[in-house]
mmCIF file of C-alpha atoms and ligand atoms in Angstrom:
data_model
loop_
_atom_site.group_PDB
_atom_site.id
_atom_site.type_symbol
_atom_site.label_atom_id
_atom_site.label_comp_id
_atom_site.label_asym_id
_atom_site.label_seq_id
_atom_site.Cartn_x
_atom_site.Cartn_y
_atom_site.Cartn_z
ATOM 1 C CA MET I 1 10.158 -2.276 3.616
ATOM 2 C CA ARG I 2 8.848 1.217 3.164
ATOM 3 C CA LEU I 3 5.841 0.764 1.005
ATOM 4 C CA LEU I 4 3.923 3.078 -1.127
ATOM 5 C CA VAL I 5 0.224 1.973 -1.366
ATOM 6 C CA THR I 6 -2.085 3.755 -3.549
ATOM 7 C CA GLY I 7 -5.928 3.489 -3.042
ATOM 8 C CA GLY I 8 -5.253 2.370 0.572
ATOM 9 C CA CYS I 9 -8.587 3.840 1.701
ATOM 10 C CA GLY I 10 -10.647 1.546 -0.461
ATOM 11 C CA PHE I 11 -11.757 -2.127 0.105
ATOM 12 C CA ILE I 12 -8.532 -4.334 -0.814
ATOM 13 C CA GLY I 13 -6.072 -1.354 -0.214
ATOM 14 C CA SER I 14 -7.196 -1.023 3.526
ATOM 15 C CA ASN I 15 -7.362 -4.534 4.142
ATOM 16 C CA PHE I 16 -3.777 -4.769 2.512
ATOM 17 C CA VAL I 17 -2.478 -1.952 4.571
ATOM 18 C CA ARG I 18 -3.717 -3.530 7.854
ATOM 19 C CA TRP I 19 -2.296 -6.939 6.754
ATOM 20 C CA ILE I 20 1.159 -5.696 5.908
ATOM 21 C CA LEU I 21 1.584 -3.681 9.395
ATOM 22 C CA LYS I 22 0.295 -6.914 11.257
ATOM 23 C CA GLU I 23 2.428 -9.463 9.448
ATOM 24 C CA HIS I 24 5.401 -7.035 8.945
ATOM 25 C CA PRO I 25 5.673 -4.952 12.079
ATOM 26 C CA GLU I 26 8.939 -3.442 10.992
ATOM 27 C CA ASP I 27 7.467 -2.198 7.687
ATOM 28 C CA GLN I 28 6.113 1.272 7.072
ATOM 29 C CA VAL I 29 3.187 2.284 4.725
ATOM 30 C CA ILE I 30 2.612 5.410 2.835
ATOM 31 C CA ASN I 31 -0.929 5.677 1.689
ATOM 32 C CA LEU I 32 -1.603 7.879 -1.388
ATOM 33 C CA ASP I 33 -5.415 8.177 -1.932
ATOM 34 C CA LYS I 34 -7.708 10.611 -3.650
ATOM 35 C CA LEU I 35 -10.705 9.669 -1.471
ATOM 36 C CA THR I 36 -13.131 9.301 -4.233
ATOM 37 C CA TYR I 37 -16.655 8.075 -3.461
ATOM 38 C CA ALA I 38 -15.204 4.666 -2.787
ATOM 39 C CA GLY I 39 -12.399 5.708 -0.551
ATOM 40 C CA ASN I 40 -13.188 6.041 3.006
ATOM 41 C CA PRO I 41 -10.417 7.320 5.675
ATOM 42 C CA SER I 42 -12.557 5.433 8.327
ATOM 43 C CA ASN I 43 -11.456 2.006 6.950
ATOM 44 C CA LEU I 44 -8.020 2.678 8.407
ATOM 45 C CA LYS I 45 -9.161 4.609 11.605
ATOM 46 C CA ASP I 46 -7.250 2.278 13.889
ATOM 47 C CA LEU I 47 -4.055 3.192 12.324
ATOM 48 C CA GLU I 48 -4.406 6.945 12.286
ATOM 49 C CA ASP I 49 -1.966 7.261 15.155
ATOM 50 C CA ASP I 50 0.429 4.624 14.183
ATOM 51 C CA PRO I 51 3.970 5.986 13.586
ATOM 52 C CA ARG I 52 4.459 3.403 10.630
ATOM 53 C CA TYR I 53 1.543 4.664 8.791
ATOM 54 C CA LEU I 54 1.312 7.985 6.792
ATOM 55 C CA PHE I 55 -1.681 9.128 4.754
ATOM 56 C CA ILE I 56 -1.368 11.640 1.756
ATOM 57 C CA HIS I 57 -4.386 12.961 0.272
ATOM 58 C CA GLY I 58 -3.576 12.978 -3.486
ATOM 59 C CA ASP I 59 -4.350 11.773 -7.043
ATOM 60 C CA ILE I 60 -2.356 9.259 -8.931
ATOM 61 C CA CYS I 61 -3.135 11.144 -12.246
ATOM 62 C CA ASP I 62 -1.398 14.340 -10.914
ATOM 63 C CA PRO I 63 2.346 14.127 -11.296
ATOM 64 C CA VAL I 64 2.932 16.561 -8.432
ATOM 65 C CA ASP I 65 0.801 14.376 -5.923
ATOM 66 C CA VAL I 66 2.740 11.611 -7.172
ATOM 67 C CA ASP I 67 6.040 12.917 -6.716
ATOM 68 C CA GLU I 68 5.339 14.078 -3.208
ATOM 69 C CA ALA I 69 4.573 10.613 -2.371
ATOM 70 C CA PHE I 70 7.669 9.197 -4.056
ATOM 71 C CA SER I 71 9.787 11.794 -2.499
ATOM 72 C CA ARG I 72 9.403 9.531 0.727
ATOM 73 C CA ASP I 73 11.672 7.115 -1.078
ATOM 74 C CA PRO I 74 9.744 3.911 -0.902
ATOM 75 C CA ASP I 75 11.195 0.453 -1.649
ATOM 76 C CA ALA I 76 8.052 -0.594 -3.452
ATOM 77 C CA VAL I 77 4.841 0.627 -4.908
ATOM 78 C CA VAL I 78 1.600 -1.345 -4.856
ATOM 79 C CA ASN I 79 -1.036 0.243 -6.869
ATOM 80 C CA PHE I 80 -4.548 -0.427 -5.972
ATOM 81 C CA ALA I 81 -5.947 2.939 -6.949
ATOM 82 C CA ALA I 82 -8.501 2.647 -9.534
ATOM 83 C CA GLU I 83 -12.238 3.110 -10.616
ATOM 84 C CA THR I 84 -13.437 -0.371 -9.915
ATOM 85 C CA HIS I 85 -17.224 -0.860 -10.558
ATOM 86 C CA VAL I 86 -18.338 -2.293 -13.797
ATOM 87 C CA ASP I 87 -21.870 -0.760 -13.621
ATOM 88 C CA ARG I 88 -20.371 2.719 -13.000
ATOM 89 C CA SER I 89 -17.992 2.197 -16.045
ATOM 90 C CA ILE I 90 -21.129 1.477 -18.184
ATOM 91 C CA MET I 91 -22.847 4.699 -17.012
ATOM 92 C CA ASP I 92 -19.559 6.924 -17.516
ATOM 93 C CA PRO I 93 -16.580 5.332 -18.683
ATOM 94 C CA SER I 94 -14.188 8.479 -18.809
ATOM 95 C CA VAL I 95 -13.061 8.536 -15.271
ATOM 96 C CA PHE I 96 -11.858 4.885 -15.612
ATOM 97 C CA ILE I 97 -9.687 5.893 -18.712
ATOM 98 C CA GLN I 98 -8.362 8.682 -16.650
ATOM 99 C CA THR I 99 -7.399 6.807 -13.182
ATOM 100 C CA ASP I 100 -6.755 3.083 -14.475
ATOM 101 C CA ILE I 101 -4.817 4.000 -17.509
ATOM 102 C CA LEU I 102 -3.400 7.493 -17.293
ATOM 103 C CA GLY I 103 -2.835 7.076 -13.385
ATOM 104 C CA THR I 104 -0.952 3.866 -14.011
ATOM 105 C CA PHE I 105 1.070 5.515 -16.612
ATOM 106 C CA GLN I 106 1.849 8.617 -14.066
ATOM 107 C CA LEU I 107 3.062 6.047 -11.458
ATOM 108 C CA LEU I 108 5.208 4.189 -13.970
ATOM 109 C CA GLU I 109 6.831 7.513 -14.967
ATOM 110 C CA ALA I 110 7.541 8.223 -11.209
ATOM 111 C CA VAL I 111 9.006 4.688 -10.609
ATOM 112 C CA ARG I 112 11.371 5.455 -13.581
ATOM 113 C CA ARG I 113 12.352 8.805 -12.309
ATOM 114 C CA HIS I 114 12.796 7.823 -8.831
ATOM 115 C CA GLN I 115 14.255 4.288 -9.609
ATOM 116 C CA THR I 116 12.090 2.678 -7.252
ATOM 117 C CA PRO I 117 13.028 -0.984 -6.971
ATOM 118 C CA ARG I 118 9.625 -2.692 -7.417
ATOM 119 C CA PHE I 119 6.096 -1.774 -8.759
ATOM 120 C CA VAL I 120 3.049 -4.283 -8.249
ATOM 121 C CA GLN I 121 0.146 -3.544 -10.482
ATOM 122 C CA ILE I 122 -3.064 -4.694 -8.981
ATOM 123 C CA SER I 123 -5.096 -5.944 -11.754
ATOM 124 C CA THR I 124 -8.127 -8.105 -12.428
ATOM 125 C CA ASP I 125 -9.346 -11.601 -13.995
ATOM 126 C CA GLU I 126 -11.777 -9.337 -16.085
ATOM 127 C CA VAL I 127 -9.055 -8.244 -18.267
ATOM 128 C CA TYR I 128 -9.234 -12.009 -19.962
ATOM 129 C CA GLY I 129 -12.968 -11.535 -20.748
ATOM 130 C CA SER I 130 -15.417 -14.424 -20.364
ATOM 131 C CA ILE I 131 -14.600 -18.038 -20.289
ATOM 132 C CA GLU I 132 -17.376 -20.730 -20.695
ATOM 133 C CA ARG I 133 -15.210 -23.813 -20.036
ATOM 134 C CA GLY I 134 -11.726 -24.172 -18.711
ATOM 135 C CA SER I 135 -9.560 -21.315 -17.014
ATOM 136 C CA PHE I 136 -7.500 -18.359 -18.097
ATOM 137 C CA ASP I 137 -3.833 -18.648 -17.355
ATOM 138 C CA GLU I 138 -1.400 -15.794 -17.361
ATOM 139 C CA GLU I 139 -0.572 -16.370 -21.222
ATOM 140 C CA SER I 140 -4.151 -16.047 -22.078
ATOM 141 C CA PRO I 141 -5.032 -13.077 -24.594
ATOM 142 C CA LEU I 142 -6.631 -10.003 -23.091
ATOM 143 C CA ARG I 143 -10.330 -9.688 -24.345
ATOM 144 C CA PRO I 144 -11.894 -7.191 -22.044
ATOM 145 C CA ASN I 145 -15.508 -6.759 -22.469
ATOM 146 C CA SER I 146 -16.574 -3.682 -20.152
ATOM 147 C CA PRO I 147 -15.040 -0.193 -20.025
ATOM 148 C CA TYR I 148 -13.795 -0.878 -16.809
ATOM 149 C CA ALA I 149 -12.100 -4.309 -17.772
ATOM 150 C CA ALA I 150 -10.707 -2.455 -20.960
ATOM 151 C CA SER I 151 -9.031 0.455 -18.777
ATOM 152 C CA LYS I 152 -7.581 -2.084 -16.498
ATOM 153 C CA ALA I 153 -6.140 -3.928 -19.554
ATOM 154 C CA GLY I 154 -4.878 -0.588 -20.866
ATOM 155 C CA GLY I 155 -3.009 -0.258 -17.433
ATOM 156 C CA ASP I 156 -1.745 -3.471 -17.597
ATOM 157 C CA LEU I 157 -0.337 -3.319 -21.269
ATOM 158 C CA MET I 158 1.297 0.152 -20.202
ATOM 159 C CA VAL I 159 2.932 -1.876 -17.137
ATOM 160 C CA ARG I 160 4.140 -4.446 -19.719
ATOM 161 C CA ALA I 161 5.514 -1.997 -22.068
ATOM 162 C CA TYR I 162 7.592 -0.344 -19.263
ATOM 163 C CA PHE I 163 8.946 -3.554 -18.537
ATOM 164 C CA LYS I 164 10.029 -4.291 -21.949
ATOM 165 C CA THR I 165 11.176 -1.034 -23.183
ATOM 166 C CA PHE I 166 12.865 0.493 -19.900
ATOM 167 C CA GLY I 167 13.316 -2.743 -17.868
ATOM 168 C CA THR I 168 11.356 -1.176 -15.060
ATOM 169 C CA PRO I 169 10.797 -3.583 -12.227
ATOM 170 C CA VAL I 170 7.105 -4.369 -12.388
ATOM 171 C CA LEU I 171 4.735 -7.356 -11.584
ATOM 172 C CA ILE I 172 1.047 -7.677 -12.359
ATOM 173 C CA VAL I 173 -1.462 -9.439 -9.923
ATOM 174 C CA ARG I 174 -4.821 -10.590 -11.486
ATOM 175 C CA SER I 175 -7.367 -11.580 -8.876
ATOM 176 C CA SER I 176 -10.857 -12.885 -9.026
ATOM 177 C CA ASN I 177 -13.806 -11.250 -7.164
ATOM 178 C CA ASN I 178 -12.738 -10.471 -3.553
ATOM 179 C CA TYR I 179 -15.280 -10.166 -0.697
ATOM 180 C CA GLY I 180 -14.832 -9.330 3.025
ATOM 181 C CA PRO I 181 -15.137 -6.281 5.541
ATOM 182 C CA TYR I 182 -14.957 -2.711 4.031
ATOM 183 C CA GLN I 183 -16.323 -3.402 0.666
ATOM 184 C CA TYR I 184 -18.337 -0.520 -0.744
ATOM 185 C CA PRO I 185 -21.953 -1.627 -0.854
ATOM 186 C CA GLU I 186 -22.333 -1.059 -4.584
ATOM 187 C CA LYS I 187 -20.610 -4.618 -5.123
ATOM 188 C CA VAL I 188 -22.731 -7.533 -5.173
ATOM 189 C CA ILE I 189 -22.252 -9.211 -1.720
ATOM 190 C CA PRO I 190 -22.233 -6.105 0.428
ATOM 191 C CA LEU I 191 -25.261 -4.737 -1.658
ATOM 192 C CA PHE I 192 -27.308 -7.890 -1.096
ATOM 193 C CA VAL I 193 -26.190 -8.306 2.567
ATOM 194 C CA THR I 194 -27.011 -4.643 3.456
ATOM 195 C CA ASN I 195 -30.265 -4.601 1.435
ATOM 196 C CA LEU I 196 -31.404 -7.707 3.297
ATOM 197 C CA LEU I 197 -30.409 -6.303 6.688
ATOM 198 C CA GLU I 198 -32.692 -3.197 5.892
ATOM 199 C CA GLY I 199 -35.468 -5.803 4.842
ATOM 200 C CA ARG I 200 -35.249 -4.718 1.215
ATOM 201 C CA LYS I 201 -35.129 -7.006 -1.957
ATOM 202 C CA VAL I 202 -31.939 -7.866 -3.864
ATOM 203 C CA PRO I 203 -31.621 -6.966 -7.666
ATOM 204 C CA LEU I 204 -30.375 -10.120 -9.505
ATOM 205 C CA TYR I 205 -29.200 -9.489 -13.123
ATOM 206 C CA GLY I 206 -30.473 -11.402 -15.906
ATOM 207 C CA ASP I 207 -31.198 -15.182 -15.260
ATOM 208 C CA GLY I 208 -28.551 -15.236 -12.230
ATOM 209 C CA MET I 209 -26.502 -17.836 -13.799
ATOM 210 C CA ASN I 210 -23.336 -15.841 -14.389
ATOM 211 C CA VAL I 211 -20.513 -17.484 -12.592
ATOM 212 C CA ARG I 212 -17.982 -15.523 -10.284
ATOM 213 C CA ASP I 213 -14.983 -17.104 -8.529
ATOM 214 C CA TRP I 214 -14.875 -15.695 -4.753
ATOM 215 C CA LEU I 215 -11.664 -14.952 -3.047
ATOM 216 C CA PHE I 216 -11.689 -13.594 0.695
ATOM 217 C CA VAL I 217 -9.785 -10.431 0.755
ATOM 218 C CA GLU I 218 -7.342 -11.605 3.386
ATOM 219 C CA ASP I 219 -6.378 -14.548 1.136
ATOM 220 C CA ASN I 220 -5.787 -11.966 -1.795
ATOM 221 C CA CYS I 221 -3.654 -9.639 0.602
ATOM 222 C CA ALA I 222 -1.418 -12.744 1.556
ATOM 223 C CA ALA I 223 -0.875 -13.492 -2.158
ATOM 224 C CA ILE I 224 -0.048 -9.825 -3.005
ATOM 225 C CA ASP I 225 2.302 -9.708 -0.103
ATOM 226 C CA LEU I 226 4.171 -12.962 -1.352
ATOM 227 C CA ILE I 227 4.162 -11.707 -4.891
ATOM 228 C CA LEU I 228 5.669 -8.308 -3.787
ATOM 229 C CA ARG I 229 8.387 -10.064 -1.938
ATOM 230 C CA ARG I 230 8.989 -13.314 -4.069
ATOM 231 C CA GLY I 231 7.752 -12.481 -7.471
ATOM 232 C CA VAL I 232 9.916 -12.167 -10.569
ATOM 233 C CA ASP I 233 10.019 -9.002 -12.337
ATOM 234 C CA GLY I 234 8.107 -8.753 -15.539
ATOM 235 C CA GLU I 235 5.810 -11.592 -14.371
ATOM 236 C CA ILE I 236 1.960 -11.819 -14.150
ATOM 237 C CA TYR I 237 0.289 -13.904 -11.344
ATOM 238 C CA ASN I 238 -3.369 -15.108 -11.232
ATOM 239 C CA VAL I 239 -5.040 -15.317 -7.743
ATOM 240 C CA GLY I 240 -8.329 -16.959 -7.519
ATOM 241 C CA GLY I 241 -10.403 -18.313 -4.763
ATOM 242 C CA ASN I 242 -11.091 -21.722 -6.622
ATOM 243 C CA ARG I 243 -14.804 -21.227 -5.510
ATOM 244 C CA GLU I 244 -16.930 -20.664 -8.508
ATOM 245 C CA ILE I 245 -20.600 -20.285 -7.986
ATOM 246 C CA THR I 246 -23.549 -18.750 -9.809
ATOM 247 C CA ASN I 247 -24.966 -15.566 -8.635
ATOM 248 C CA LEU I 248 -28.353 -17.305 -8.193
ATOM 249 C CA GLU I 249 -26.702 -19.640 -5.822
ATOM 250 C CA LEU I 250 -24.673 -17.132 -4.111
ATOM 251 C CA THR I 251 -28.015 -15.210 -3.411
ATOM 252 C CA LYS I 252 -29.670 -18.116 -2.153
ATOM 253 C CA THR I 253 -26.822 -18.771 0.400
ATOM 254 C CA LEU I 254 -27.091 -15.204 1.626
ATOM 255 C CA LEU I 255 -30.923 -15.563 1.910
ATOM 256 C CA SER I 256 -30.408 -18.646 4.037
ATOM 257 C CA LEU I 257 -27.836 -17.339 6.111
ATOM 258 C CA LEU I 258 -30.058 -14.434 6.857
ATOM 259 C CA ASP I 259 -33.172 -16.206 7.239
ATOM 260 C CA LYS I 260 -35.033 -14.872 4.340
ATOM 261 C CA ASP I 261 -37.002 -16.456 1.619
ATOM 262 C CA GLU I 262 -36.718 -16.316 -2.251
ATOM 263 C CA THR I 263 -39.450 -13.711 -2.633
ATOM 264 C CA TYR I 264 -36.523 -11.234 -1.608
ATOM 265 C CA ILE I 265 -35.026 -11.823 -5.016
ATOM 266 C CA GLU I 266 -36.037 -9.363 -7.755
ATOM 267 C CA PHE I 267 -34.851 -10.428 -11.275
ATOM 268 C CA VAL I 268 -33.745 -7.156 -13.024
ATOM 269 C CA ASP I 269 -32.607 -6.460 -16.423
ATOM 270 C CA ASP I 270 -29.041 -7.922 -17.217
ATOM 271 C CA ARG I 271 -25.943 -5.808 -17.157
ATOM 272 C CA LEU I 272 -24.764 -4.747 -20.716
ATOM 273 C CA GLY I 273 -22.141 -7.100 -22.139
ATOM 274 C CA HIS I 274 -22.278 -9.170 -18.940
ATOM 275 C CA ASP I 275 -19.559 -11.597 -18.628
ATOM 276 C CA ARG I 276 -20.804 -15.131 -18.278
ATOM 277 C CA ARG I 277 -17.969 -16.518 -16.287
ATOM 278 C CA TYR I 278 -14.480 -16.083 -14.851
ATOM 279 C CA SER I 279 -12.081 -18.703 -14.084
ATOM 280 C CA LEU I 280 -8.308 -18.621 -13.299
ATOM 281 C CA ASN I 281 -5.699 -21.341 -13.391
ATOM 282 C CA CYS I 282 -3.509 -20.143 -10.366
ATOM 283 C CA GLU I 283 -0.589 -22.738 -10.486
ATOM 284 C CA LYS I 284 2.017 -19.874 -10.929
ATOM 285 C CA VAL I 285 0.973 -18.243 -7.546
ATOM 286 C CA ARG I 286 0.732 -21.727 -5.693
ATOM 287 C CA ASN I 287 4.212 -22.445 -6.833
ATOM 288 C CA LEU I 288 5.410 -19.480 -4.909
ATOM 289 C CA GLY I 289 3.843 -20.867 -1.900
ATOM 290 C CA TRP I 290 0.317 -19.305 -1.752
ATOM 291 C CA GLU I 291 -3.017 -20.945 -1.364
ATOM 292 C CA ALA I 292 -6.430 -19.764 -0.127
ATOM 293 C CA ARG I 293 -7.045 -20.535 3.354
ATOM 294 C CA TRP I 294 -10.481 -19.317 3.862
ATOM 295 C CA ASP I 295 -13.489 -21.714 3.323
ATOM 296 C CA PHE I 296 -16.089 -19.854 1.360
ATOM 297 C CA LEU I 297 -18.982 -20.309 3.722
ATOM 298 C CA ASP I 298 -16.886 -19.379 6.647
ATOM 299 C CA GLY I 299 -15.670 -16.275 4.779
ATOM 300 C CA LEU I 300 -19.421 -15.473 3.851
ATOM 301 C CA ARG I 301 -20.531 -15.899 7.577
ATOM 302 C CA TYR I 302 -17.632 -13.553 8.774
ATOM 303 C CA THR I 303 -18.386 -11.014 6.255
ATOM 304 C CA LEU I 304 -22.048 -11.094 7.020
ATOM 305 C CA GLU I 305 -21.364 -10.822 10.652
ATOM 306 C CA TRP I 306 -19.029 -7.829 9.914
ATOM 307 C CA TYR I 307 -21.726 -5.937 8.186
ATOM 308 C CA ARG I 308 -24.165 -6.808 10.981
ATOM 309 C CA GLU I 309 -21.921 -5.437 13.574
ATOM 310 C CA ASN I 310 -20.700 -2.421 11.523
ATOM 311 C CA GLU I 311 -23.904 -0.668 10.591
ATOM 312 C CA ASP I 312 -22.258 2.718 11.561
ATOM 313 C CA TRP I 313 -19.677 2.038 8.629
ATOM 314 C CA TRP I 314 -22.351 1.173 5.867
ATOM 315 C CA ARG I 315 -25.310 3.157 6.891
ATOM 316 C CA PRO I 316 -23.838 6.581 6.166
ATOM 317 C CA ILE I 317 -22.557 5.347 2.995
ATOM 318 C CA LYS I 318 -25.981 4.043 1.906
ATOM 319 C CA SER I 319 -27.475 7.437 2.581
ATOM 320 C CA GLY I 320 -25.025 9.556 0.943
ATOM 321 C CA GLU I 321 -23.749 9.723 -2.644
ATOM 322 C CA PHE I 322 -24.812 6.072 -3.049
ATOM 323 C CA LYS I 323 -28.516 6.784 -2.609
ATOM 324 C CA GLU I 324 -28.563 8.694 -5.727
ATOM 325 C CA TYR I 325 -26.533 6.268 -7.653
ATOM 326 C CA TYR I 326 -28.859 3.534 -6.268
ATOM 327 C CA LEU I 327 -32.024 5.257 -7.500
ATOM 328 C CA ARG I 328 -30.694 6.094 -10.884
ATOM 329 C CA LYS I 329 -29.455 2.251 -11.208
ATOM 330 C CA TYR I 330 -32.139 0.299 -9.488
ATOM 331 C CA GLY I 331 -35.260 2.565 -9.061
ATOM 332 C CA ASN I 332 -37.302 1.563 -6.067
ATOM 333 C CA ILE I 333 -36.030 -1.949 -5.436
HETATM 334 P P1 LIG Q 401 -12.186 0.443 -4.443
HETATM 335 O O1 LIG Q 401 -13.277 0.980 -5.326
HETATM 336 O O2 LIG Q 401 -12.891 -0.209 -2.999
HETATM 337 O O3 LIG Q 401 -11.240 1.382 -3.707
HETATM 338 C C1 LIG Q 401 -10.450 2.251 -4.815
HETATM 339 C C2 LIG Q 401 -9.572 3.198 -3.957
HETATM 340 O O4 LIG Q 401 -8.765 3.808 -4.937
HETATM 341 C C3 LIG Q 401 -10.336 4.267 -3.282
HETATM 342 O O5 LIG Q 401 -9.872 4.398 -1.914
HETATM 343 C C4 LIG Q 401 -10.252 5.489 -4.037
HETATM 344 O O6 LIG Q 401 -10.449 6.609 -3.278
HETATM 345 C C5 LIG Q 401 -8.916 5.342 -4.832
HETATM 346 N N1 LIG Q 401 -8.737 5.978 -5.974
HETATM 347 C C6 LIG Q 401 -9.461 5.996 -6.937
HETATM 348 N N2 LIG Q 401 -9.171 6.892 -7.800
HETATM 349 C C7 LIG Q 401 -8.000 7.238 -7.384
HETATM 350 C C8 LIG Q 401 -6.949 8.141 -7.792
HETATM 351 N N3 LIG Q 401 -6.994 8.923 -9.118
HETATM 352 N N4 LIG Q 401 -5.904 8.591 -7.192
HETATM 353 C C9 LIG Q 401 -5.703 8.005 -5.841
HETATM 354 N N5 LIG Q 401 -6.662 7.132 -5.384
HETATM 355 C C10 LIG Q 401 -7.675 6.805 -5.997
HETATM 356 O O7 LIG Q 401 -11.553 -0.730 -4.837
HETATM 357 P P2 LIG Q 401 -11.139 -2.146 -4.683
HETATM 358 O O8 LIG Q 401 -12.384 -3.165 -4.811
HETATM 359 O O9 LIG Q 401 -10.446 -2.272 -3.179
HETATM 360 O O10 LIG Q 401 -10.088 -2.709 -5.720
HETATM 361 C C11 LIG Q 401 -8.530 -2.345 -5.517
HETATM 362 C C12 LIG Q 401 -8.018 -2.600 -6.719
HETATM 363 O O11 LIG Q 401 -8.077 -4.222 -6.999
HETATM 364 C C13 LIG Q 401 -8.267 -2.048 -8.052
HETATM 365 O O12 LIG Q 401 -7.075 -1.823 -8.809
HETATM 366 C C14 LIG Q 401 -9.294 -3.087 -8.637
HETATM 367 O O13 LIG Q 401 -9.300 -2.958 -10.148
HETATM 368 C C15 LIG Q 401 -8.516 -4.440 -8.231
HETATM 369 N N6 LIG Q 401 -9.456 -5.647 -8.069
HETATM 370 C C16 LIG Q 401 -10.560 -5.599 -7.351
HETATM 371 C C17 LIG Q 401 -11.202 -6.648 -7.166
HETATM 372 C C18 LIG Q 401 -12.489 -6.696 -6.436
HETATM 373 O O14 LIG Q 401 -13.194 -7.854 -6.263
HETATM 374 N N7 LIG Q 401 -12.845 -5.778 -5.507
HETATM 375 C C19 LIG Q 401 -10.904 -8.039 -7.801
HETATM 376 C C20 LIG Q 401 -9.551 -7.986 -8.514
HETATM 377 C C21 LIG Q 401 -8.980 -6.600 -8.885
HETATM 378 O O1 LIG Q 402 -13.530 -10.245 -11.143
HETATM 379 C C1 LIG Q 402 -12.670 -9.107 -10.421
HETATM 380 C C2 LIG Q 402 -13.712 -7.957 -10.495
HETATM 381 O O2 LIG Q 402 -14.821 -8.286 -9.447
HETATM 382 C C3 LIG Q 402 -13.096 -6.788 -10.071
HETATM 383 O O3 LIG Q 402 -11.988 -6.421 -10.995
HETATM 384 C C4 LIG Q 402 -14.076 -5.449 -10.042
HETATM 385 O O4 LIG Q 402 -13.401 -4.294 -9.483
HETATM 386 C C5 LIG Q 402 -15.077 -5.958 -8.989
HETATM 387 O O5 LIG Q 402 -15.994 -4.964 -9.000
HETATM 388 C C6 LIG Q 402 -15.717 -7.140 -9.582
HETATM 389 O O6 LIG Q 402 -16.504 -7.182 -10.583
HETATM 390 P P1 LIG Q 402 -18.073 -7.751 -10.909
HETATM 391 O O7 LIG Q 402 -18.635 -7.089 -11.934
HETATM 392 O O8 LIG Q 402 -17.740 -9.463 -11.090
HETATM 393 O O9 LIG Q 402 -18.367 -7.622 -9.286
HETATM 394 P P2 LIG Q 402 -20.031 -7.243 -8.918
HETATM 395 O O10 LIG Q 402 -20.012 -7.168 -7.408
HETATM 396 O O11 LIG Q 402 -20.322 -5.814 -9.479
HETATM 397 O O12 LIG Q 402 -21.123 -8.187 -9.480
HETATM 398 C C7 LIG Q 402 -20.772 -9.628 -9.279
HETATM 399 C C8 LIG Q 402 -21.887 -10.447 -10.078
HETATM 400 O O13 LIG Q 402 -23.098 -10.078 -9.573
HETATM 401 C C9 LIG Q 402 -21.722 -10.026 -11.588
HETATM 402 O O14 LIG Q 402 -22.054 -11.257 -12.255
HETATM 403 C C10 LIG Q 402 -22.992 -9.070 -11.547
HETATM 404 C C11 LIG Q 402 -24.079 -9.630 -10.407
HETATM 405 N N1 LIG Q 402 -24.804 -8.467 -9.802
HETATM 406 C C12 LIG Q 402 -24.127 -7.336 -9.501
HETATM 407 C C13 LIG Q 402 -24.740 -6.284 -8.822
HETATM 408 C C14 LIG Q 402 -23.997 -5.215 -8.345
HETATM 409 C C15 LIG Q 402 -26.129 -8.621 -9.805
HETATM 410 O O15 LIG Q 402 -26.742 -9.624 -10.076
HETATM 411 N N2 LIG Q 402 -26.739 -7.597 -9.158
HETATM 412 C C16 LIG Q 402 -26.149 -6.553 -8.666
HETATM 413 O O16 LIG Q 402 -27.019 -5.491 -8.198
#
């Protein structure tokens, strides 16, 4: 397969590119990425000289950039490119609407023009909104609560419309919270791990009782790979880690793994519109033959070790653009 991956310099995208070239040595990957603050070419440094890998610096919202990538005649497109951080979407939603809705639209148009055989939209469980009990399945209504989630839902609805109206061969993957190497340190696990490695406190929102379902990034890559090859056009697939935990419990686990006590927790104001709990029914993807392989504690230990051993990856990030963002958001914590 010749795959066009968008957003391949981000967290999940870079893990996915590496996964594909390892699991399918005959495949080729074209990576179209704008290199926003979250895109880091060093995430794929090891593949720079690999003849199977091609990087194109470009924006999914720009039809010229998109056409350049599609002129390589991909067999399938996997769209990871997005603005992804809920807190930033609360500070300024506009770029989320631009990339997550209009960018998805530009890609769908290109799929139609170039008659690309397959388009996989990487979406999120956040489009369903919050659920106190039970789990969302793929038929659950979309009730997004943050500007990020609403933008992703907008992208998903456009994908659905192209399938219904034009018969565009699309699939949607909605996963729960990923964690693992190369995650930008604005997200809770890498933020807390790197703060603790720096000897700083960790800012826990509200009462810390919000629940997230954690999925090791490699398990998500395996699911996306399977859905890409075996999924049915027009279908949606939920992918969850089946590992629900409160933020407080997660924080205490990280503290104990790093030999720190609870004085390192700083309870701070809650996120606006903070979703209480996410939970997915993943029977459909399991019926395709997928299951999460990573145990949560093993995955956490592995991730923590990765951040410990790769300070030269995250320290420059934390002293750049991120520093300004952090100060604005958290002050002196
Ligand atoms: P990320 O923020 O780490 O990376 C996003 C990547 O997209 C970056 O490389 C960035 O440069 C690129 N990008 C942004 N705007 C672009 C544009 N206009 N044109 C081209 N490239 C652009 O994101 P992530 O956490 O790896 O998430 C990847 C995808 O998975 C997103 O669509 C996100 O909504 C979805 N998702 C993420 C999670 C998670 O836990 N991280 C869970 C479910 C779904
Ligand atoms: O569920 C999938 C989603 O997971 C993806 O679609 C998003 O792209 C991804 O960012 C993630 O969204 P969350 O908002 O769940 O992730 P985040 O890491 O920002 O926060 C996880 C939980 O931790 C959430 O309940 C808020 C809390 N939190 C987060 C930060 C950054 C804190 O308590 N303190 C913090 O400083």
